[in-house]
Amino acid sequence: MIYEYEGKTEKEAIEKAASELGLERDQFDVEILEQQKKTLFKTGYVKIRVHTVDSAEYVHPEFDGKVPNATVRANNPELVSNPLPQDEFEKNLLTFVTEMITKMGYDVTAEIMFREEKKIGIKLTSASSSILIGRKGKNLDAMQLLVNVYAGHLGREDIRIILDSENYRIRREESLVRLAYVTADKVRQSRTSLLLEPMNPFERRLIHTTLNDIPDIETKSEGDGLYKQVRVIYKGVR
């Protein structure tokens, strides 16, 4: 697929594309469409065209392009909820999210995206979505943590709140599943192991689950703190 992005520099435009698409830099090609250097009277900018790599070109044959929870949620109309708050708890959540982001200096519209047992999804619509998402979704993760703490203060520790914007979560999950299979193939060919980028607990669990049933591959988390790394290991290595 083809997308277009702009930035003050080529690097900024590429980082914006990677963030919004939820992809690694080596998973898309960049074509410079327009470039204007900064002068005394003009602001510099770069416009790029991004060509994403078709998953069929590099995805393990066992991967069908679907991430169970995320894909079903996005494509099953029965799971798409009424976006309006249905009770005081949901109303308080949306108010908290909106006020938090507004105080950060960004306009946003927050609405209910889905309702599942013990889980509520909130969709953020904003002209500044790439900033709200942040690199590898870290800004989104930080805001999500605060919302879950707030839900706990309201006495609902049993409910997990998921924040999303521009379907970033779905794209990120699909990207990670592809990454898991590609990495498994690499370590199988090299008979070694590879250490993936730091990930949050949910993302690490997705990698572990994806590769769990492949007989000659094993995974383990390494590091300290919230963002640990997953090592993908060929079992023949001792």
Short mmCIF file of C-alpha atoms in Angstrom, two decimals, residues 73 79 81-94 97 110-124 144 147-148 151 154 156-164 169:
data_model
loop_
_atom_site.label_atom_id
_atom_site.label_comp_id
_atom_site.label_asym_id
_atom_site.label_seq_id
_atom_site.Cartn_x
_atom_site.Cartn_y
_atom_site.Cartn_z
CA ARG A 73 -12.73 -6.56 17.04
CA LEU A 79 -18.42 -5.99 18.67
CA SER A 81 -20.09 -0.52 20.58
CA ASN A 82 -22.26 2.54 20.89
CA PRO A 83 -19.63 5.31 21.06
CA LEU A 84 -21.61 7.24 23.67
CA PRO A 85 -21.03 6.54 27.39
CA GLN A 86 -23.59 4.13 28.80
CA ASP A 87 -23.10 4.85 32.50
CA GLU A 88 -21.40 7.26 34.92
CA PHE A 89 -18.18 5.25 34.90
CA GLU A 90 -17.77 5.51 31.12
CA LYS A 91 -18.71 9.18 31.20
CA ASN A 92 -16.00 9.84 33.81
CA LEU A 93 -13.44 7.92 31.77
CA LEU A 94 -14.10 9.92 28.60
CA VAL A 97 -9.11 11.29 28.87
CA ALA A 110 -12.72 10.48 22.86
CA GLU A 111 -15.44 7.88 22.39
CA ILE A 112 -16.11 4.27 23.29
CA MET A 113 -14.60 1.95 20.68
CA PHE A 114 -15.64 -1.44 22.08
CA ARG A 115 -16.94 -3.13 25.20
CA GLU A 116 -15.84 -6.63 26.17
CA GLU A 117 -15.94 -8.55 29.42
CA LYS A 118 -13.54 -6.77 31.81
CA LYS A 119 -12.29 -4.52 29.01
CA ILE A 120 -13.29 -1.17 27.47
CA GLY A 121 -11.69 0.41 24.41
CA ILE A 122 -11.50 4.18 23.93
CA LYS A 123 -10.85 5.70 20.51
CA LEU A 124 -8.92 8.97 20.28
CA GLN A 144 -3.35 4.29 28.96
CA VAL A 147 -6.43 6.04 32.61
CA ASN A 148 -6.24 2.60 34.21
CA ALA A 151 -10.32 3.65 36.74
CA LEU A 154 -13.17 4.90 40.72
CA ARG A 156 -13.03 -0.47 38.89
CA GLU A 157 -9.69 -2.27 39.13
CA ASP A 158 -11.41 -5.20 37.43
CA ILE A 159 -11.76 -3.30 34.14
CA ARG A 160 -8.84 -2.84 31.73
CA ILE A 161 -8.96 0.32 29.62
CA ILE A 162 -7.43 0.26 26.13
CA LEU A 163 -6.60 3.52 24.35
CA ASP A 164 -6.17 3.56 20.59
CA ARG A 169 -2.97 -1.07 18.18
#
